Tab-separated table of C-alpha atoms and ligand atoms in Angstrom:
chain	number	residue	atom	x	y	z
A	1291	UNK	CA	15.682	8.147	4.039
A	1292	UNK	CA	15.632	11.610	5.449
A	1293	UNK	CA	15.706	11.100	9.359
A	1294	UNK	CA	12.610	11.221	11.170
A	1295	UNK	CA	13.144	14.253	13.409
A	1296	UNK	CA	13.211	15.912	10.128
A	1297	UNK	CA	9.775	14.756	9.274
A	1298	UNK	CA	8.686	15.804	13.033
A	1299	UNK	CA	9.775	19.444	13.463
A	1300	UNK	CA	7.524	20.655	10.815
A	1301	UNK	CA	4.390	18.498	9.565
A	1302	UNK	CA	0.939	17.627	11.220
A	1303	UNK	CA	0.603	13.357	11.521
A	1304	UNK	CA	-2.207	11.663	12.694
A	1305	UNK	CA	-3.205	7.885	11.943
A	1306	UNK	CA	-6.684	6.824	12.510
A	1307	UNK	CA	-5.907	3.155	13.255
A	1308	UNK	CA	-7.981	-0.183	13.713
A	1309	UNK	CA	-6.693	-2.668	15.676
A	1310	UNK	CA	-7.866	-6.175	15.649
A	1311	UNK	CA	-7.928	-7.767	19.058
A	1312	UNK	CA	-7.946	-11.753	19.535
A	1313	UNK	CA	-10.048	-12.718	21.748
A	1314	UNK	CA	-10.037	-13.038	25.025
A	1315	UNK	CA	-7.060	-10.739	25.830
A	1316	UNK	CA	-8.587	-7.661	25.252
A	1317	UNK	CA	-7.516	-5.551	28.835
A	1318	UNK	CA	-3.403	-6.662	28.062
A	1319	UNK	CA	-3.924	-5.352	24.478
A	1320	UNK	CA	-4.876	-2.072	25.477
A	1321	UNK	CA	-2.783	-1.805	29.187
A	1322	UNK	CA	0.244	-2.275	25.816
A	1323	UNK	CA	-1.216	-0.179	23.482
A	1324	UNK	CA	-1.620	2.665	25.808
A	1325	UNK	CA	2.687	2.428	26.745
A	1326	UNK	CA	2.860	2.896	22.485
A	1327	UNK	CA	3.924	6.468	22.129
A	1328	UNK	CA	1.846	9.153	20.386
A	1329	UNK	CA	-0.954	6.271	20.717
A	1330	UNK	CA	-4.714	6.945	22.267
A	1331	UNK	CA	-7.227	4.893	22.239
A	1332	UNK	CA	-10.676	6.158	21.721
A	1333	UNK	CA	-12.481	3.868	21.292
A	1334	UNK	CA	-13.819	-0.091	21.972
A	1335	UNK	CA	-16.142	-1.707	18.698
A	1336	UNK	CA	-17.570	-4.753	18.756
A	1337	UNK	CA	-15.643	-8.841	18.649
A	1338	UNK	CA	-12.597	-6.820	20.008
A	1339	UNK	CA	-11.923	-3.960	17.860
A	1340	UNK	CA	-9.987	-0.698	18.629
A	1341	UNK	CA	-10.304	2.305	17.719
A	1342	UNK	CA	-7.002	4.103	18.476
A	1343	UNK	CA	-5.105	7.329	16.541
A	1344	UNK	CA	-1.405	7.399	17.195
A	1345	UNK	CA	0.992	10.061	16.594
A	1346	UNK	CA	4.368	11.914	16.134
A	1347	UNK	CA	5.941	12.030	18.828
A	1348	UNK	CA	8.991	14.833	19.582
A	1349	UNK	CA	10.787	11.063	19.761
A	1350	UNK	CA	8.931	8.709	17.926
A	1351	UNK	CA	7.266	8.791	14.427
A	1352	UNK	CA	4.023	7.623	13.699
A	1353	UNK	CA	5.571	5.075	10.969
A	1354	UNK	CA	7.283	3.869	14.529
A	1355	UNK	CA	4.474	3.539	16.738
A	1356	UNK	CA	2.133	1.616	13.715
A	1357	UNK	CA	5.038	-1.091	13.285
A	1358	UNK	CA	5.215	-1.974	16.573
A	1359	UNK	CA	1.522	-2.455	16.906
A	1360	UNK	CA	1.746	-5.806	15.201
A	1361	UNK	CA	4.370	-6.725	17.977
A	1362	UNK	CA	1.372	-6.395	20.696
A	1363	UNK	CA	0.739	-9.138	22.010
A	1364	UNK	CA	-2.871	-10.653	21.145
A	1365	UNK	CA	-3.242	-7.990	18.340
A	1366	UNK	CA	-3.993	-10.015	15.018
A	1367	UNK	CA	-4.160	-7.090	12.658
A	1368	UNK	CA	-3.834	-2.876	12.661
A	1369	UNK	CA	-5.307	-1.259	9.605
A	1370	UNK	CA	-4.851	2.368	8.738
A	1371	UNK	CA	-8.365	3.890	7.893
A	1372	UNK	CA	-7.229	7.333	7.855
A	1373	UNK	CA	-3.832	9.067	7.833
A	1374	UNK	CA	-4.093	12.676	7.441
A	1375	UNK	CA	-0.095	14.750	7.336
A	1376	UNK	CA	-0.768	18.702	6.726
A	1377	UNK	CA	2.630	20.852	7.334
A	1378	UNK	CA	2.434	22.524	11.104
A	1379	UNK	CA	2.379	26.391	9.560
A	1380	UNK	CA	-0.913	25.057	7.181
A	1381	UNK	CA	-2.261	24.121	10.441
A	1382	UNK	CA	-1.216	27.012	13.082
A	1383	UNK	CA	-2.574	29.483	10.260
A	1384	UNK	CA	-6.379	27.793	10.049
A	1385	UNK	CA	-6.378	27.508	14.172
B	1415	UNK	CA	-18.473	25.118	19.781
B	1416	UNK	CA	-14.784	25.802	18.514
B	1417	UNK	CA	-12.108	23.312	17.441
B	1418	UNK	CA	-8.891	24.378	17.210
B	1419	UNK	CA	-8.346	22.439	13.812
B	1420	UNK	CA	-5.836	19.236	15.134
B	1421	UNK	CA	-8.444	18.589	17.314
B	1422	UNK	CA	-10.606	18.939	13.983
B	1423	UNK	CA	-8.671	16.594	12.070
B	1424	UNK	CA	-8.072	14.201	15.313
B	1425	UNK	CA	-11.949	13.648	15.406
B	1426	UNK	CA	-12.210	13.703	11.327
B	1427	UNK	CA	-9.708	10.259	12.180
B	1428	UNK	CA	-11.670	8.849	15.115
B	1429	UNK	CA	-14.970	9.400	12.864
B	1430	UNK	CA	-13.909	7.368	9.899
B	1431	UNK	CA	-12.187	4.834	11.955
B	1432	UNK	CA	-14.879	4.119	14.167
B	1433	UNK	CA	-17.439	3.887	10.729
B	1434	UNK	CA	-14.724	1.086	9.189
B	1435	UNK	CA	-15.738	-0.543	12.214
B	1436	UNK	CA	-19.363	0.037	11.463
B	1437	UNK	CA	-19.540	2.241	14.534
B	1438	UNK	CA	-21.670	5.137	14.227
B	1439	UNK	CA	-20.272	7.455	16.760
B	1440	UNK	CA	-22.522	10.550	17.387
B	1441	UNK	CA	-23.252	12.700	14.326
B	1442	UNK	CA	-19.483	14.217	13.456
B	1443	UNK	CA	-19.457	16.679	11.058
B	1444	UNK	CA	-19.607	15.362	7.328
B	1445	UNK	CA	-20.364	19.233	6.681
B	1446	UNK	CA	-18.063	20.357	8.531
B	1447	UNK	CA	-15.346	18.578	6.727
B	1448	UNK	CA	-16.260	19.983	3.389
B	1449	UNK	CA	-15.841	23.164	5.201
B	1450	UNK	CA	-12.357	22.612	5.952
B	1451	UNK	CA	-11.442	23.280	2.517
B	1452	UNK	CA	-10.094	19.796	1.078
B	1453	UNK	CA	-11.371	18.029	-2.184
B	1454	UNK	CA	-12.263	14.183	-2.399
B	1455	UNK	CA	-11.326	12.061	-4.664
B	1456	UNK	CA	-11.120	8.605	-6.000
B	1457	UNK	CA	-8.132	6.735	-6.429
B	1458	UNK	CA	-5.942	2.914	-6.151
B	1459	UNK	CA	-3.207	1.990	-3.893
B	1460	UNK	CA	-0.923	1.008	-5.888
B	1461	UNK	CA	1.458	-0.571	-3.331
B	1462	UNK	CA	0.768	-4.260	-3.461
B	1463	UNK	CA	-2.055	-6.431	-5.912
B	1464	UNK	CA	-5.133	-5.883	-3.797
B	1465	UNK	CA	-6.367	-2.946	-5.213
B	1466	UNK	CA	-7.930	-1.490	-2.288
B	1467	UNK	CA	-9.722	1.949	-3.093
B	1468	UNK	CA	-8.124	5.206	-1.773
B	1469	UNK	CA	-9.832	8.500	-0.507
B	1470	UNK	CA	-7.351	11.699	-1.207
B	1471	UNK	CA	-7.804	14.605	0.192
B	1472	UNK	CA	-6.229	17.750	-1.469
B	1473	UNK	CA	-5.451	20.723	-0.415
B	1474	UNK	CA	-3.260	23.351	-2.042
B	1475	UNK	CA	-2.604	21.307	-4.363
B	1476	UNK	CA	-0.785	19.230	-1.818
B	1477	UNK	CA	-2.507	15.603	-0.813
B	1478	UNK	CA	-2.559	16.376	2.871
B	1479	UNK	CA	-5.006	12.969	3.650
B	1480	UNK	CA	-6.260	9.299	2.580
B	1481	UNK	CA	-8.967	7.408	3.896
B	1482	UNK	CA	-9.947	3.280	2.858
B	1483	UNK	CA	-13.013	4.018	0.660
B	1484	UNK	CA	-15.604	2.902	3.111
B	1485	UNK	CA	-17.487	2.075	-0.799
B	1486	UNK	CA	-15.166	-0.302	-2.137
B	1487	UNK	CA	-15.410	-4.394	-2.072
B	1488	UNK	CA	-12.071	-5.157	-2.139
B	1489	UNK	CA	-11.528	-3.311	1.170
B	1490	UNK	CA	-14.719	-1.946	2.482
B	1491	UNK	CA	-12.772	1.770	3.944
B	1492	UNK	CA	-10.217	-0.633	5.204
B	1493	UNK	CA	-6.297	0.578	4.178
B	1494	UNK	CA	-2.977	-1.503	5.545
B	1495	UNK	CA	-0.656	0.536	6.232
B	1496	UNK	CA	2.081	0.493	3.966
B	1497	UNK	CA	-0.917	2.974	2.951
B	1498	UNK	CA	0.781	5.154	5.460
B	1499	UNK	CA	2.862	6.204	2.350
B	1500	UNK	CA	0.020	7.478	-0.235
B	1501	UNK	CA	0.897	10.679	0.608
B	1502	UNK	CA	4.331	11.038	2.028
B	1503	UNK	CA	5.975	8.841	-0.530
B	1504	UNK	CA	5.086	11.835	-2.787
B	1505	UNK	CA	6.396	15.136	-0.669
B	1506	UNK	CA	9.745	12.917	0.252
B	1507	UNK	CA	12.847	15.363	0.322
B	1508	UNK	CA	15.008	12.970	-1.126
B	1509	UNK	CA	12.688	12.096	-4.265
B	1510	UNK	CA	13.614	12.665	-7.876
B	1511	UNK	CA	11.600	15.573	-9.217
B	1512	UNK	CA	13.838	16.741	-12.304
B	1513	UNK	CA	15.188	14.925	-15.449
B	1514	UNK	CA	19.075	13.854	-14.829
B	1515	UNK	CA	21.705	12.910	-17.917
B	1516	UNK	CA	24.112	11.062	-18.040
B	1517	UNK	CA	27.358	12.623	-18.775
B	1518	UNK	CA	29.573	15.496	-18.590
B	1519	UNK	CA	29.009	20.033	-19.340
B	1520	UNK	CA	25.366	18.847	-20.677
B	1521	UNK	CA	25.808	16.303	-23.019
B	1522	UNK	CA	25.035	12.989	-22.872
B	1523	UNK	CA	28.593	10.180	-22.399
B	1524	UNK	CA	27.298	7.124	-21.791
B	1525	UNK	CA	30.954	6.520	-19.879
B	1526	UNK	CA	31.093	8.068	-17.163
B	1527	UNK	CA	28.514	7.855	-13.831
B	1528	UNK	CA	27.598	11.588	-13.035
B	1529	UNK	CA	24.985	13.135	-13.441
B	1530	UNK	CA	23.310	16.285	-13.447
B	1531	UNK	CA	20.123	18.152	-13.571
B	1532	UNK	CA	18.058	19.481	-16.923
B	1533	UNK	CA	15.364	20.768	-17.733
B	1534	UNK	CA	12.360	18.599	-19.675
B	1535	UNK	CA	12.579	19.574	-23.083
B	1536	UNK	CA	16.677	19.011	-22.971
B	1537	UNK	CA	15.506	15.115	-21.418
B	1538	UNK	CA	12.742	14.848	-24.375
B	1539	UNK	CA	15.096	15.520	-26.975
B	1540	UNK	CA	18.083	13.939	-26.197
B	1541	UNK	CA	15.704	10.934	-25.625
B	1542	UNK	CA	13.834	11.267	-29.089
B	1543	UNK	CA	17.307	12.020	-30.558
B	1544	UNK	CA	18.727	8.915	-29.161
B	1545	UNK	CA	15.775	6.994	-30.226
B	1546	UNK	CA	15.683	8.405	-33.860
B	1547	UNK	CA	18.919	6.993	-34.273
B	1548	UNK	CA	18.155	3.802	-32.515
B	1549	UNK	CA	15.802	2.973	-34.589
B	1550	UNK	CA	16.902	3.713	-38.351
B	1551	UNK	CA	13.698	3.439	-40.739
B	1552	UNK	CA	16.504	2.056	-43.279
B	1553	UNK	CA	17.005	-1.234	-41.105
B	1554	UNK	CA	13.953	-4.127	-40.967
B	1555	UNK	CA	14.882	-5.207	-37.790
B	1556	UNK	CA	15.519	-1.295	-36.697
B	1557	UNK	CA	12.427	-0.953	-34.137
B	1558	UNK	CA	13.636	-3.989	-32.225
B	1559	UNK	CA	16.282	-2.276	-30.534
B	1560	UNK	CA	13.996	-0.051	-28.700
B	1561	UNK	CA	11.883	-1.297	-26.185
B	1562	UNK	CA	9.485	-0.670	-23.100
B	1563	UNK	CA	8.679	-2.521	-19.476
B	1564	UNK	CA	5.508	-0.651	-18.238
B	1565	UNK	CA	4.520	-1.437	-14.712
B	1566	UNK	CA	1.610	-4.294	-14.261
B	1567	UNK	CA	0.600	-1.395	-11.776
B	1568	UNK	CA	-0.091	1.609	-14.208
B	1569	UNK	CA	-3.976	2.607	-15.504
B	1570	UNK	CA	-5.528	1.139	-18.498
B	1571	UNK	CA	-4.580	4.576	-19.897
B	1572	UNK	CA	-0.936	4.515	-19.297
B	1573	UNK	CA	-1.021	1.255	-21.016
B	1574	UNK	CA	-3.184	1.837	-23.722
B	1575	UNK	CA	-1.552	4.997	-23.725
B	1576	UNK	CA	2.367	3.093	-23.727
B	1577	UNK	CA	0.647	0.500	-26.173
B	1578	UNK	CA	-0.060	2.777	-28.822
B	1579	UNK	CA	3.183	4.433	-28.885
B	1580	UNK	CA	5.734	1.723	-29.042
B	1581	UNK	CA	3.657	-0.714	-31.367
B	1582	UNK	CA	1.611	1.971	-33.863
B	1583	UNK	CA	3.794	5.038	-33.403
B	1584	UNK	CA	7.260	3.091	-33.454
B	1585	UNK	CA	5.914	-0.243	-35.262
B	1586	UNK	CA	8.089	-1.893	-32.519
B	1587	UNK	CA	6.656	-4.979	-30.191
B	1588	UNK	CA	9.006	-5.011	-27.800
B	1589	UNK	CA	7.625	-3.632	-25.030
B	1590	UNK	CA	5.052	-5.738	-21.636
B	1591	UNK	CA	4.874	-4.742	-17.839
B	1592	UNK	CA	7.185	-6.520	-15.518
B	1593	UNK	CA	3.760	-8.597	-14.747
B	1594	UNK	CA	4.874	-10.985	-17.395
B	1595	UNK	CA	7.813	-11.712	-15.426
B	1596	UNK	CA	5.820	-12.624	-12.469
B	1597	UNK	CA	2.647	-14.280	-13.674
B	1598	UNK	CA	4.514	-15.763	-16.667
B	1599	UNK	CA	5.753	-18.784	-14.657
B	1600	UNK	CA	3.195	-18.738	-11.983
B	1601	UNK	CA	0.680	-19.078	-15.189
B	1602	UNK	CA	3.103	-22.542	-16.126
B	1603	UNK	CA	2.111	-23.812	-12.565
B	1604	UNK	CA	-1.515	-23.131	-12.339
B	1605	UNK	CA	-1.651	-25.099	-15.713
B	1606	UNK	CA	1.050	-27.667	-14.699
B	1607	UNK	CA	-1.226	-28.029	-11.841
B	1608	UNK	CA	-5.440	-27.324	-12.737
B	1609	UNK	CA	-5.011	-27.426	-16.005
B	1610	UNK	CA	-5.735	-23.678	-16.157
B	1611	UNK	CA	-4.320	-20.444	-15.643
B	1612	UNK	CA	-5.174	-17.526	-13.493
B	1613	UNK	CA	-5.800	-17.464	-9.981
B	1614	UNK	CA	-9.175	-19.177	-8.368
B	1615	UNK	CA	-11.817	-18.683	-6.214
B	1616	UNK	CA	-12.206	-14.434	-5.738
B	1617	UNK	CA	-12.292	-12.174	-2.787
B	1618	UNK	CA	-16.220	-12.470	-1.851
B	1619	UNK	CA	-15.016	-16.085	-1.143
B	1620	UNK	CA	-12.874	-14.588	2.515
B	1621	UNK	CA	-16.275	-14.462	3.631
B	1622	UNK	CA	-17.977	-16.573	2.475
B	1623	UNK	CA	-15.693	-20.112	2.355
B	1624	UNK	CA	-15.682	-21.969	5.657
B	1625	UNK	CA	-12.089	-23.066	5.711
B	1626	UNK	CA	-8.803	-21.569	4.403
B	1627	UNK	CA	-5.715	-23.291	4.180
B	1628	UNK	CA	-3.053	-20.932	3.939
B	1629	UNK	CA	0.329	-23.111	2.325
B	1630	UNK	CA	3.432	-21.200	1.726
B	1631	UNK	CA	1.028	-17.444	1.661
B	1632	UNK	CA	2.135	-15.226	4.462
B	1633	UNK	CA	-0.870	-13.250	4.076
B	1634	UNK	CA	-1.012	-11.242	6.999
B	1635	UNK	CA	1.565	-9.207	6.333
B	1636	UNK	CA	2.312	-9.515	3.140
B	1637	UNK	CA	-1.756	-8.884	1.955
B	1638	UNK	CA	-3.112	-7.734	4.610
B	1639	UNK	CA	-5.893	-5.601	4.186
B	1640	UNK	CA	-7.137	-9.219	3.080
B	1641	UNK	CA	-6.032	-10.929	5.956
B	1642	UNK	CA	-8.183	-8.279	7.660
B	1643	UNK	CA	-11.785	-9.708	6.618
B	1644	UNK	CA	-10.303	-13.530	6.453
B	1645	UNK	CA	-9.562	-12.851	10.878
B	1646	UNK	CA	-12.823	-11.359	10.167
B	1647	UNK	CA	-15.328	-14.057	9.179
B	1648	UNK	CA	-12.733	-16.975	11.057
B	1649	UNK	CA	-13.544	-14.743	14.369
B	1650	UNK	CA	-17.597	-14.593	13.377
B	1651	UNK	CA	-18.435	-17.361	11.675
B	1652	UNK	CA	-19.382	-20.681	13.252
B	1653	UNK	CA	-16.836	-23.983	12.961
B	1654	UNK	CA	-14.602	-21.543	10.869
B	1655	UNK	CA	-11.597	-23.009	9.953
B	1656	UNK	CA	-8.409	-21.514	9.448
B	1657	UNK	CA	-4.967	-23.824	8.402
B	1658	UNK	CA	-1.467	-22.496	7.752
B	1659	UNK	CA	1.343	-24.332	6.236
B	1660	UNK	CA	4.944	-22.949	6.175
B	1661	UNK	CA	8.603	-23.660	6.588
B	1662	UNK	CA	8.970	-21.185	9.624
B	1663	UNK	CA	6.292	-19.544	12.965
B	1664	UNK	CA	4.636	-16.524	10.839
B	1665	UNK	CA	1.734	-14.175	11.608
B	1666	UNK	CA	-0.555	-16.096	10.504
B	1667	UNK	CA	-0.008	-18.685	13.204
B	1668	UNK	CA	-1.215	-16.089	15.758
B	1669	UNK	CA	-5.133	-16.753	14.035
B	1670	UNK	CA	-4.417	-20.759	13.051
B	1671	UNK	CA	-6.295	-23.640	14.115
B	1672	UNK	CA	-3.249	-25.816	13.040
B	1673	UNK	CA	-0.860	-24.900	12.139
B	1674	UNK	CA	2.391	-27.032	10.440
B	1675	UNK	CA	5.853	-26.100	10.318
B	1676	UNK	CA	7.824	-29.457	8.056
B	1677	UNK	CA	11.142	-28.487	6.527
B	1678	UNK	CA	12.119	-26.882	3.282
B	1679	UNK	CA	12.262	-29.611	-0.004
B	1680	UNK	CA	10.089	-32.750	2.226
B	1681	UNK	CA	9.696	-36.059	1.177
B	1682	UNK	CA	5.698	-36.232	1.627
B	1683	UNK	CA	3.871	-32.876	0.618
B	1684	UNK	CA	2.812	-32.497	3.464
B	1685	UNK	CA	-0.378	-32.099	3.244
B	1686	UNK	CA	-0.956	-36.176	2.476
B	1687	UNK	CA	1.074	-36.447	6.261
B	1688	UNK	CA	-1.773	-34.935	7.719
B	1689	UNK	CA	-4.059	-36.317	6.690
B	1690	UNK	CA	-2.511	-39.459	7.345
C	2927	SF4	S1	-2.905	-4.200	1.222
C	2927	SF4	FE1	-2.149	-2.658	1.833
C	2927	SF4	S2	-0.166	-1.834	0.279
C	2927	SF4	FE2	-1.864	-3.284	-0.880
C	2927	SF4	S3	-3.511	-2.087	-2.387
C	2927	SF4	FE3	-3.950	-2.230	-0.036
C	2927	SF4	S4	-3.866	-0.243	0.998
C	2927	SF4	FE4	-2.261	-0.492	-0.762
């Protein structure tokens, strides 16, 4: 495996993830999720679903954080809806 | 309003995810997305047998984005986390992109474990030469000395071409996909248990069923997208029940109304035990 750091330095990497939580514990789940690196909660949908994005941070690749979402108590499922990964120089040149 | 490209991509990620949840966010520009220089095409994820539809975004000849296809009846806009590697896997730095020849000094030699890069033309020439030598048209059994392993995930067109190449071209019957290995045993078991082969049921049952029994199936981890549909049904349908039978407590148990952990190889089938 190429080491994670080499990915982080030169790519803009973002995931749009739909998290399904167990009924009842939404606030706890939100608290635990917010503590994960590179994770942002954007919307609450009906039936305990959360719209979140996960990005690489300087130390944590998005793929790791994504896997950690499943370990959060009260998370029933997390689905990847959108994934964008592009070399950073391409993004800067168009910014 | 100008938005830098990073924010723009993030907005797209949020909008697509919200849409998959049935949330319409205030008109986030599909028009703007079209101007982003990304060309979107349809594909299918090959990482497991669920067969999720995927939209694939290409920019300057490189896959930069993937999205669960909202119109695909199987996954309805969702992908599982394995889908994360759909684009990544193509650009991994350790990916093999050139043919390697086993041998020394550009000459094939089966007795060494050294490999070196060669060109595609040379690779095909060497393969053709070896296959021709193995087949030996004078020998009626010549064609049995070659074979091809395909993949259960290859496309219809790839399978068709491979089959014609082996059977019509080389006159060999030695072609099979890996699916033969995995399904042959399952078919045998289905015939014994139910008198008919092939798995029963269809994906639509995930919304129509009232009771789910997961016996030795770790759906939450192995078929996450179908699991998300089951989860949805369990949480929204009144009276819906999920029974999970396993030799250890797997992730399905989080949703189980009735989770049963049994010791491997019990004397009586656990279902009888539970019914008694
Ligand atoms: S469930 Fe995951 S691995 Fe399987 S086809 Fe869908 S996205 Fe791919």
